[in-house]
PDB file of N, CA and C in Angstrom:
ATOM      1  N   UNK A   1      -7.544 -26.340  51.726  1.00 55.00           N
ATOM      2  CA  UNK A   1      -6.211 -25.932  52.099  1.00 55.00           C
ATOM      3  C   UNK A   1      -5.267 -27.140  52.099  1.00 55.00           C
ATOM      4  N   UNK A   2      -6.003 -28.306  52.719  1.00 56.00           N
ATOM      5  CA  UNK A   2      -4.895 -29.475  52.503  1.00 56.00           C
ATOM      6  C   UNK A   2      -4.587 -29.930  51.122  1.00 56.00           C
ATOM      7  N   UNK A   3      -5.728 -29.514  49.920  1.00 58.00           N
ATOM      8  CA  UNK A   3      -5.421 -30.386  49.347  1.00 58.00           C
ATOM      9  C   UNK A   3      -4.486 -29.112  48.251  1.00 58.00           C
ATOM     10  N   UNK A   4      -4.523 -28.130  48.595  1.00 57.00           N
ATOM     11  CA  UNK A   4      -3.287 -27.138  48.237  1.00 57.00           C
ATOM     12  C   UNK A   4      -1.988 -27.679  48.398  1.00 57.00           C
ATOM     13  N   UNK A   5      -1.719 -28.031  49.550  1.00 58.00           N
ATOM     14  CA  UNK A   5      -0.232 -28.232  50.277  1.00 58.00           C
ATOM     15  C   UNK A   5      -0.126 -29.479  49.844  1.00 58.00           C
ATOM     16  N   UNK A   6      -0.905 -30.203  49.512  1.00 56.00           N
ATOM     17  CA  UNK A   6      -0.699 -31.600  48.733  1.00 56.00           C
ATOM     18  C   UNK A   6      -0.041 -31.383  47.241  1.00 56.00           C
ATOM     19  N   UNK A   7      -0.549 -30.373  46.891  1.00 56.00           N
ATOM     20  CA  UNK A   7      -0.550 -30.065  45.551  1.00 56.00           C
ATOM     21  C   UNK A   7       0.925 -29.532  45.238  1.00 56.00           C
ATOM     22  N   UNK A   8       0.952 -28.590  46.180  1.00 54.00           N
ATOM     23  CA  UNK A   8       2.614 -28.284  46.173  1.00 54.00           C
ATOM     24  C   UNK A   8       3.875 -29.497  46.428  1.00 54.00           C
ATOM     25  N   UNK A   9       3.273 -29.986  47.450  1.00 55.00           N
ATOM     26  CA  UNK A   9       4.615 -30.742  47.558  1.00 55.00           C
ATOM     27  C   UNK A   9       4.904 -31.964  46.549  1.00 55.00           C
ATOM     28  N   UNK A  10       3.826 -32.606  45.754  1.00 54.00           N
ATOM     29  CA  UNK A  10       3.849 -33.257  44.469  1.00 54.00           C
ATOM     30  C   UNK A  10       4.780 -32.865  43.391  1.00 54.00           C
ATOM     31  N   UNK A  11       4.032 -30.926  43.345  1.00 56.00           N
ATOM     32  CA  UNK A  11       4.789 -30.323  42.457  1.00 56.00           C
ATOM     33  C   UNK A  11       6.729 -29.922  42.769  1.00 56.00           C
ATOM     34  N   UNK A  12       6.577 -29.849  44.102  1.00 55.00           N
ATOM     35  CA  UNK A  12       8.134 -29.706  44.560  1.00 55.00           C
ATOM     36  C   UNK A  12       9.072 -31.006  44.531  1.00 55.00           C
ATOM     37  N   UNK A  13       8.619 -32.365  44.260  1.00 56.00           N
ATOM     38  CA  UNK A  13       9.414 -33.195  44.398  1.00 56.00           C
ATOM     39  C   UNK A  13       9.830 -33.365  42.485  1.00 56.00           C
ATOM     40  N   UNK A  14      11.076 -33.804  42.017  1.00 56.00           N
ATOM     41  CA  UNK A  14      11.239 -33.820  40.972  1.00 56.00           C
ATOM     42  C   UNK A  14      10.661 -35.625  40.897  1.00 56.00           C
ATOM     43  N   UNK A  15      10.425 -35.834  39.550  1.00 59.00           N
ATOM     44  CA  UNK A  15      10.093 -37.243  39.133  1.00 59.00           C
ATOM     45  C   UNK A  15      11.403 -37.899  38.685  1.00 59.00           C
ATOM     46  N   UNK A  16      11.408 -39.074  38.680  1.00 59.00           N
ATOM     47  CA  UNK A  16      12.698 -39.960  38.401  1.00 59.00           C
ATOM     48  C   UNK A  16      11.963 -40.354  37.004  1.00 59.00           C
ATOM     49  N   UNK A  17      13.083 -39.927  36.076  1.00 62.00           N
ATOM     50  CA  UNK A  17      12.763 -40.418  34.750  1.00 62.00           C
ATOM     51  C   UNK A  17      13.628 -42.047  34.866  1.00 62.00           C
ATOM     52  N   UNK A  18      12.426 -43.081  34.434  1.00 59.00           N
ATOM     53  CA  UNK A  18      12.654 -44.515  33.953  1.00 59.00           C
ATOM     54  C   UNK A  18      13.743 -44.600  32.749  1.00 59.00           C
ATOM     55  N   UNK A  19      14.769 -45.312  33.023  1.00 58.00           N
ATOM     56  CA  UNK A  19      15.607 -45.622  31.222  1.00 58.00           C
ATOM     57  C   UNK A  19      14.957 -46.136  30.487  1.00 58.00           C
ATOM     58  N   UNK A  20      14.929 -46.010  29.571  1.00 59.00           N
ATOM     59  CA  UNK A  20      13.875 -46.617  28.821  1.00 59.00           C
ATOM     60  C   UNK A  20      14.521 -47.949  28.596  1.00 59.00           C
ATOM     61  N   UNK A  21      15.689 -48.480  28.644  1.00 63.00           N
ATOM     62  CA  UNK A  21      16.146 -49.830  28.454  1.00 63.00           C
ATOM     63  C   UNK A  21      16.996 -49.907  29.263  1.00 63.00           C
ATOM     64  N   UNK A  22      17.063 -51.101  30.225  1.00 61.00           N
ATOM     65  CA  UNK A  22      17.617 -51.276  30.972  1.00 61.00           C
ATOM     66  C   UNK A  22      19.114 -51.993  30.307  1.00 61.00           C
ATOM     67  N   UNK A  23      20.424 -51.618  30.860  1.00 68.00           N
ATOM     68  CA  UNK A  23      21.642 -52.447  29.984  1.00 68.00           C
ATOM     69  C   UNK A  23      21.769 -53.462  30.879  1.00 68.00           C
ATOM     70  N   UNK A  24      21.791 -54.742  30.259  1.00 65.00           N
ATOM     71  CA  UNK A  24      21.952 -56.162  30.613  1.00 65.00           C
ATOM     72  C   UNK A  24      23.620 -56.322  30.497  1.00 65.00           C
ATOM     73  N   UNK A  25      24.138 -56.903  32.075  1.00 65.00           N
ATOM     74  CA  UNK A  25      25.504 -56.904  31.758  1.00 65.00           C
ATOM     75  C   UNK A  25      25.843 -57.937  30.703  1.00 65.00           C
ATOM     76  N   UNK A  26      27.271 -57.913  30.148  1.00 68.00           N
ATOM     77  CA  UNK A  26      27.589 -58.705  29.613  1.00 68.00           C
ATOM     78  C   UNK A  26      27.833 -59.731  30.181  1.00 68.00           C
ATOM     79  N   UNK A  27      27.781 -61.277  29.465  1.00 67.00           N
ATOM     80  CA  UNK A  27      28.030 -62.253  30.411  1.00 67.00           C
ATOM     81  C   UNK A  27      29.505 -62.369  29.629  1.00 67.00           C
ATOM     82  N   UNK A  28      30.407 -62.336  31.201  1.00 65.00           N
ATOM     83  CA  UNK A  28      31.628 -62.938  30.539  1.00 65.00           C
ATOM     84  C   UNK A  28      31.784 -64.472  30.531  1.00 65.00           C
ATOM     85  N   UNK A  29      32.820 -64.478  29.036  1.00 71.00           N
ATOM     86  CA  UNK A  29      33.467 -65.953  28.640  1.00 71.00           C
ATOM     87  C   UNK A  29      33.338 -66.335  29.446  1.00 71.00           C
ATOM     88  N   UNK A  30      32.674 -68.017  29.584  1.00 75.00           N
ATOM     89  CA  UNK A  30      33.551 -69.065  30.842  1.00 75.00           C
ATOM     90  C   UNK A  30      34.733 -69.369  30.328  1.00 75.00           C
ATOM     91  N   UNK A  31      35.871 -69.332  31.732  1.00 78.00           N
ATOM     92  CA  UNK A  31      37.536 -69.793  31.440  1.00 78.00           C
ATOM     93  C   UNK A  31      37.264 -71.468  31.818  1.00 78.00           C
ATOM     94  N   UNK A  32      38.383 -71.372  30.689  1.00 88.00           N
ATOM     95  CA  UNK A  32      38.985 -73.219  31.071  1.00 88.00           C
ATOM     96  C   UNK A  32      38.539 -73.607  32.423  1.00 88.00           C
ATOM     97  N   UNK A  33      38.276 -74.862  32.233  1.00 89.00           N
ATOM     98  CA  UNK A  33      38.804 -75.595  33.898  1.00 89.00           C
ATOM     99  C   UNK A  33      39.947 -75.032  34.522  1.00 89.00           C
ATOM    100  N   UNK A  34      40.766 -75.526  33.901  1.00 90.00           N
ATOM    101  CA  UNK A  34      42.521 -75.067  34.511  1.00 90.00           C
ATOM    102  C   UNK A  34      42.594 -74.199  34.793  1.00 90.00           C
ATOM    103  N   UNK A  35      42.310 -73.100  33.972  1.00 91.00           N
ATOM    104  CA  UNK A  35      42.725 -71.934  34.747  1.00 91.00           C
ATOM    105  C   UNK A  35      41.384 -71.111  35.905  1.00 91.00           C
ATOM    106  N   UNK A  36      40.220 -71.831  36.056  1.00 92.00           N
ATOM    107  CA  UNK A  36      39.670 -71.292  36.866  1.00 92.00           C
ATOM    108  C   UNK A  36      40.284 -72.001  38.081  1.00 92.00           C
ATOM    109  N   UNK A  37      41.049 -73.491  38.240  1.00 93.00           N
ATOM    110  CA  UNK A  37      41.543 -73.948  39.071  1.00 93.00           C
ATOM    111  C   UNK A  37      42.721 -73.476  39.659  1.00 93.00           C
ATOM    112  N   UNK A  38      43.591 -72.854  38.602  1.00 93.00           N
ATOM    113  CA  UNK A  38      44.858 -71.899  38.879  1.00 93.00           C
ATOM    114  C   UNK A  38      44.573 -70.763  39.613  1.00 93.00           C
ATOM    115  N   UNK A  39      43.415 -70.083  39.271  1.00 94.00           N
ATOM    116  CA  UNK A  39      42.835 -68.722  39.618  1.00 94.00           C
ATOM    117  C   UNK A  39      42.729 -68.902  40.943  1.00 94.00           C
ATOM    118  N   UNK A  40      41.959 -70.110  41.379  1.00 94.00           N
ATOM    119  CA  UNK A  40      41.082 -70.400  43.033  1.00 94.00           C
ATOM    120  C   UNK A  40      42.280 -70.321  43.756  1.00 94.00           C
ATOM    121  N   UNK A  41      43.695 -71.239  43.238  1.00 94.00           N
ATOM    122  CA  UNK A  41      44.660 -71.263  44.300  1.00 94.00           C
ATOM    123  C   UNK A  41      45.894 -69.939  44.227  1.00 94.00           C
ATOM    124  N   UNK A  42      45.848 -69.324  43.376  1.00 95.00           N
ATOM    125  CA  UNK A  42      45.769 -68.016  43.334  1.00 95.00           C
ATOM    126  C   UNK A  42      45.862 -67.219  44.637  1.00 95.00           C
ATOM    127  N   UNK A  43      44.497 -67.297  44.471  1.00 95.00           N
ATOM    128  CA  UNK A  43      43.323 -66.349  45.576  1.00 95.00           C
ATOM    129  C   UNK A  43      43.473 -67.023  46.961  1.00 95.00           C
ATOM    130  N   UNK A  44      43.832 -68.606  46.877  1.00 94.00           N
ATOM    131  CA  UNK A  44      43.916 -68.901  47.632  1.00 94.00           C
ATOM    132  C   UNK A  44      45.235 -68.854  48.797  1.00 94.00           C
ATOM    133  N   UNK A  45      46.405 -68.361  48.202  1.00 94.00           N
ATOM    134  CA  UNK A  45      47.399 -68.319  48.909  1.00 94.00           C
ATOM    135  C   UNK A  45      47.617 -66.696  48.939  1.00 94.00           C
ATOM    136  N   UNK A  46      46.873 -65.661  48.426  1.00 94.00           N
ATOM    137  CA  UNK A  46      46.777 -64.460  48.793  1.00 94.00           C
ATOM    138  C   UNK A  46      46.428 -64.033  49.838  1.00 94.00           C
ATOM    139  N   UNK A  47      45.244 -65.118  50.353  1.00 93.00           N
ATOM    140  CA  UNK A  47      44.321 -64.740  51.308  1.00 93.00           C
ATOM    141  C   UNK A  47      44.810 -65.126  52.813  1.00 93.00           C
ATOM    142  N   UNK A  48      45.536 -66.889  52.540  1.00 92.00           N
ATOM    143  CA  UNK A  48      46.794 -67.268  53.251  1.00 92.00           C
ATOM    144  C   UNK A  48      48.032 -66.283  54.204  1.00 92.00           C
ATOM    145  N   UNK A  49      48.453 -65.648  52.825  1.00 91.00           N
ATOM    146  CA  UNK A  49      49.328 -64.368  53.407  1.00 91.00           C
ATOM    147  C   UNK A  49      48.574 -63.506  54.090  1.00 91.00           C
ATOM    148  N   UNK A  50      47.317 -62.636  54.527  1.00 93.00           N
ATOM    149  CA  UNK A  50      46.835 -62.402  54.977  1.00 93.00           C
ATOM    150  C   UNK A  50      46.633 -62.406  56.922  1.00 93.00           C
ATOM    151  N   UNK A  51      46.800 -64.057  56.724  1.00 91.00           N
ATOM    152  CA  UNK A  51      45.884 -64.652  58.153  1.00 91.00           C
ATOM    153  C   UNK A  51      47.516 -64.463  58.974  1.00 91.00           C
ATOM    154  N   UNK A  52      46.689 -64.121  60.519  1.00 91.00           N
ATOM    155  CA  UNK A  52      47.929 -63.964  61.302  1.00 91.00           C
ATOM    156  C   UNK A  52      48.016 -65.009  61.902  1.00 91.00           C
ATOM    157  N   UNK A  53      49.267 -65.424  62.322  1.00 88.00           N
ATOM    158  CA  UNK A  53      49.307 -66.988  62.453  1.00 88.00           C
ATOM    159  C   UNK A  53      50.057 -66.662  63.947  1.00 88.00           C
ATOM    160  N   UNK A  54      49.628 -67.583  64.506  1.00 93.00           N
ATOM    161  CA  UNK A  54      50.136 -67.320  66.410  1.00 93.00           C
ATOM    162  C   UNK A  54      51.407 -67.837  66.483  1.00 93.00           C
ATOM    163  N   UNK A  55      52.396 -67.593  67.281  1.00 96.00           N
ATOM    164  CA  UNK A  55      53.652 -68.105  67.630  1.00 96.00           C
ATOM    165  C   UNK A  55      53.294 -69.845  68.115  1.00 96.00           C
ATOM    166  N   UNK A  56      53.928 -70.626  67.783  1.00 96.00           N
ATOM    167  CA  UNK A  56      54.185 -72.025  68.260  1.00 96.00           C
ATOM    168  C   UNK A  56      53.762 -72.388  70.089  1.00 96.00           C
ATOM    169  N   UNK A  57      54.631 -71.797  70.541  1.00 97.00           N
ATOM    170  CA  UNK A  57      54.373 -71.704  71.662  1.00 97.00           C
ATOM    171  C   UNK A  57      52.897 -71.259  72.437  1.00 97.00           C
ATOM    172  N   UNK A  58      52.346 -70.121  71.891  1.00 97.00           N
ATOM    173  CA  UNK A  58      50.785 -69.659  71.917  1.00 97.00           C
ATOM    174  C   UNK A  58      49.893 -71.155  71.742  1.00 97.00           C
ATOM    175  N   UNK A  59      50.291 -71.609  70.498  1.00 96.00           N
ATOM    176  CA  UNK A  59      49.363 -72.723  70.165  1.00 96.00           C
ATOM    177  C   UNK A  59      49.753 -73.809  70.502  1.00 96.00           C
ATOM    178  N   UNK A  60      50.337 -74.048  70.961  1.00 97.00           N
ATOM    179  CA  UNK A  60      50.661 -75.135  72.517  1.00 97.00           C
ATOM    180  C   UNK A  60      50.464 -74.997  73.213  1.00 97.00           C
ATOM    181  N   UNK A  61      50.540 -74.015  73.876  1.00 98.00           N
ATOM    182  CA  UNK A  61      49.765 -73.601  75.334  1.00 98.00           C
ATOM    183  C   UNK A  61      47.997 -73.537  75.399  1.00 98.00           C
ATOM    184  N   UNK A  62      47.920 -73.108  74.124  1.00 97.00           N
ATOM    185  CA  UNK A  62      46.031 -73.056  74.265  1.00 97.00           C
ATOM    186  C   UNK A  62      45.524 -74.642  74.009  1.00 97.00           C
ATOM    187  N   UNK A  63      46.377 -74.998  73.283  1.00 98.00           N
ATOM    188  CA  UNK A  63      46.024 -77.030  72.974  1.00 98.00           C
ATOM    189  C   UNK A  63      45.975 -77.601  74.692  1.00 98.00           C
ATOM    190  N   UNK A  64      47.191 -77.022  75.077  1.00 98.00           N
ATOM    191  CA  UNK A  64      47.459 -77.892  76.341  1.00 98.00           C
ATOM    192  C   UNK A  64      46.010 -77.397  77.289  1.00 98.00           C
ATOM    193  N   UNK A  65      45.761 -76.073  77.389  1.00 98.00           N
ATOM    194  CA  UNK A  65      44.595 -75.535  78.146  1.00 98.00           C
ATOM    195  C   UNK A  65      43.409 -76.464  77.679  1.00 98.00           C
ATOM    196  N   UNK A  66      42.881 -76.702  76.261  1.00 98.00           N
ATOM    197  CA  UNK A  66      41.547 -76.651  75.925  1.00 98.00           C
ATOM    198  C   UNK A  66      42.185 -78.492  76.264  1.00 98.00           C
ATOM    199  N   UNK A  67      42.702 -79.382  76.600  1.00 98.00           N
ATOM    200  CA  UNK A  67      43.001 -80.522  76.529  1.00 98.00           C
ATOM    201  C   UNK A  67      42.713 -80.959  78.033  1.00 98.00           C
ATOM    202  N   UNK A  68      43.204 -80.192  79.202  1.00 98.00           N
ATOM    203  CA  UNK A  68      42.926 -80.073  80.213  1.00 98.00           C
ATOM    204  C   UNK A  68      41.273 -79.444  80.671  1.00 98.00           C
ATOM    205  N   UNK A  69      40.915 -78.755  79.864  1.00 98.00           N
ATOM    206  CA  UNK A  69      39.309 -78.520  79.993  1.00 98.00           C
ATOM    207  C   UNK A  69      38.821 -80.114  79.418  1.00 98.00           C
ATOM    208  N   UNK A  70      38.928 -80.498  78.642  1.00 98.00           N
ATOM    209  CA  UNK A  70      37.976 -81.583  78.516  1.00 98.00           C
ATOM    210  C   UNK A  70      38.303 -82.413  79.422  1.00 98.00           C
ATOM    211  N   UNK A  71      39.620 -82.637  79.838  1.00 98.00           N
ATOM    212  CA  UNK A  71      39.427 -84.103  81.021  1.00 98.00           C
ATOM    213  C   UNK A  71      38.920 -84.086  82.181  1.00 98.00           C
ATOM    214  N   UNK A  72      39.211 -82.325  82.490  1.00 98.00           N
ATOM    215  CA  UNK A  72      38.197 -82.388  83.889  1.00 98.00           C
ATOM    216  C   UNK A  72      37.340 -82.485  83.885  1.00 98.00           C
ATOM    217  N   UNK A  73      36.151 -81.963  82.424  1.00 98.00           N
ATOM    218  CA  UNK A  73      34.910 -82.171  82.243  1.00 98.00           C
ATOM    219  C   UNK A  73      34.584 -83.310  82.272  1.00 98.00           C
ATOM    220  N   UNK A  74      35.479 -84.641  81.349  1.00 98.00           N
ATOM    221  CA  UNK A  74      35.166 -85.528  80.864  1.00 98.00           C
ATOM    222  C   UNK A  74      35.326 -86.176  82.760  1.00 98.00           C
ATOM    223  N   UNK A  75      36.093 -85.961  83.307  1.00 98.00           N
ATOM    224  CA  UNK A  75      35.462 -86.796  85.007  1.00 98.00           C
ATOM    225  C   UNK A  75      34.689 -86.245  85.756  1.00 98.00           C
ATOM    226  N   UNK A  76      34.403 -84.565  85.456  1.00 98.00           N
ATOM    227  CA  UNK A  76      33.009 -84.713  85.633  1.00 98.00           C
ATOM    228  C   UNK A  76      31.471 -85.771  85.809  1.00 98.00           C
ATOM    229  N   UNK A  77      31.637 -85.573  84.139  1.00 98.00           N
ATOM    230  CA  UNK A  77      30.461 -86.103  83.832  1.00 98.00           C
ATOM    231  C   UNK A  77      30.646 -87.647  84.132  1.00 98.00           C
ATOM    232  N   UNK A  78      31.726 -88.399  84.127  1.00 98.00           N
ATOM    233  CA  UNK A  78      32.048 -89.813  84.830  1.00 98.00           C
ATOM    234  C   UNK A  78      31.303 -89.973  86.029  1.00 98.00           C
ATOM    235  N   UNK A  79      31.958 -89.013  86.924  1.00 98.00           N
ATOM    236  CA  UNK A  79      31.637 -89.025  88.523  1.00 98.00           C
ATOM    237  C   UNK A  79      30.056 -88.678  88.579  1.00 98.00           C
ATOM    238  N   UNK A  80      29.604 -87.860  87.994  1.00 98.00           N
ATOM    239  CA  UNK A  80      27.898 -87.764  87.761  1.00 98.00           C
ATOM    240  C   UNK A  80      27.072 -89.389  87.491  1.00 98.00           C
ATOM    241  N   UNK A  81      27.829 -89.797  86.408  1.00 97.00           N
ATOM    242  CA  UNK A  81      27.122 -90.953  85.980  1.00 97.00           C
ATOM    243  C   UNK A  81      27.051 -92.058  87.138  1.00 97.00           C
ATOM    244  N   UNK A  82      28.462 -91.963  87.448  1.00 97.00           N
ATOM    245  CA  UNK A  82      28.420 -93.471  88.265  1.00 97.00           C
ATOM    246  C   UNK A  82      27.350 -93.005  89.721  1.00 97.00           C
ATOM    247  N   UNK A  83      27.336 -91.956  90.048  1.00 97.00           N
ATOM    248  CA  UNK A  83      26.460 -91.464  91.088  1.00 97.00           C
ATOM    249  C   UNK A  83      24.718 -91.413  90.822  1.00 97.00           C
ATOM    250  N   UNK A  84      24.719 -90.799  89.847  1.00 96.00           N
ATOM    251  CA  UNK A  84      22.802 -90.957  89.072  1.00 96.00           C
ATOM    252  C   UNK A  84      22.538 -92.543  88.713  1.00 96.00           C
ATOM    253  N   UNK A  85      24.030 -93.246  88.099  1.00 96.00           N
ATOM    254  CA  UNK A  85      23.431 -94.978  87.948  1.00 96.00           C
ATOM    255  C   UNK A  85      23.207 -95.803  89.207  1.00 96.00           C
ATOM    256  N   UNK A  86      24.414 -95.204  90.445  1.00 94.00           N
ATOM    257  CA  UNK A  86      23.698 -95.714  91.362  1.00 94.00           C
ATOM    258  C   UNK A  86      22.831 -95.339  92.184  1.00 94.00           C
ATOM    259  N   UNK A  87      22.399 -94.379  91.881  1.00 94.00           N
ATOM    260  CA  UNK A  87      20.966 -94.397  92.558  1.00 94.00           C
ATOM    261  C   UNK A  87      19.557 -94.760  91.924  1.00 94.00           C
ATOM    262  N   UNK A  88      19.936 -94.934  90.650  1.00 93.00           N
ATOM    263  CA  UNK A  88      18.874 -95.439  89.824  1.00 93.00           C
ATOM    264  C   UNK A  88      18.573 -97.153  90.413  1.00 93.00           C
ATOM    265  N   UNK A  89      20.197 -97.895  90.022  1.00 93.00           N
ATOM    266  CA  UNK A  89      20.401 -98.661  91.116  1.00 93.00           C
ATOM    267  C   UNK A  89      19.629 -99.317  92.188  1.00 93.00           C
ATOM    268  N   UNK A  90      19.619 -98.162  93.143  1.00 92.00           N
ATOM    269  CA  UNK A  90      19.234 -98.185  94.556  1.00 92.00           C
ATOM    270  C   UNK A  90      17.791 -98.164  94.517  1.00 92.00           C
ATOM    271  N   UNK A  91      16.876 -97.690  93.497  1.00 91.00           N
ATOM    272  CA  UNK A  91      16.007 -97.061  93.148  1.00 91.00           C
ATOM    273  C   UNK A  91      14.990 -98.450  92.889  1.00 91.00           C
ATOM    274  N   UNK A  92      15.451 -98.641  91.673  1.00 89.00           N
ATOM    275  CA  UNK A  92      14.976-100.339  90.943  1.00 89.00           C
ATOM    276  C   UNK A  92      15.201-101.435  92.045  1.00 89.00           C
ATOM    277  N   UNK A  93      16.305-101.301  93.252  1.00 88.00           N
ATOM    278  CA  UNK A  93      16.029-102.769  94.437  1.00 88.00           C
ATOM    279  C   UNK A  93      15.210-102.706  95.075  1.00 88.00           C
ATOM    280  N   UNK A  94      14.617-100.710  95.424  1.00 85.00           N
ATOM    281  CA  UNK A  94      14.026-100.989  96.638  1.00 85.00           C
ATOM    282  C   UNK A  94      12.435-101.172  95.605  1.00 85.00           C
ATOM    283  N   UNK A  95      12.404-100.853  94.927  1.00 75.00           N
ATOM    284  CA  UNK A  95      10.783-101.038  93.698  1.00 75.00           C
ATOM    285  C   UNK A  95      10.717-102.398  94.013  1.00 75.00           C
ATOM    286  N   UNK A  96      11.306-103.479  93.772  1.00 66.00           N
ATOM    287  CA  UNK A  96      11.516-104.425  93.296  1.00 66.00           C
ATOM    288  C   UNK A  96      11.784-105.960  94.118  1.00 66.00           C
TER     289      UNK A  96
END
């Protein structure tokens, strides 16, 4: 019985006929230098127009933010150091 219902569903699926030759694209011409260089900047100021660009003010204000994140970090990690060197410091007199 199984190998009935095997038999059917073999027969129910259609087969994919193979092409017999596969078509190889064409390779297109290589263009000039120049104009593949013309082409890039082209594409390149299309893509330009595209990008949304923030108001002046936006991108001064986030400079000024991310400018103020590093200095507090940066005395952070100051105030860490001079505190871990001196106890390293303290560490090496009393060894010693």
């Amino acid at each position: 019985m199984a190998d009935e219902i095997k038999k059917d569903s073999v027969e129910a699926t259609p087969e994919k006929k193979e092409p017999a030759k596969a078509k190889q694209p064409k390779k297109a011409k290589k263009r000039g230098f120049f104009k593949r260089i013309g082409n890039f900047f082209r594409e390149y100021r299309s893509e330009l127009k595209k990008v949304v660009w923030y108001p002046r003010s936006r991108v001064i204000r986030d400079t000024g933010v991310a400018v103020a994140v590093l200095v507090v970090c940066g005395i952070i990690v100051g105030v860490l150091d001079e505190i871990f060197g001196g106890l390293i410091y303290l560490l090496g007199k009393i060894g010693g």
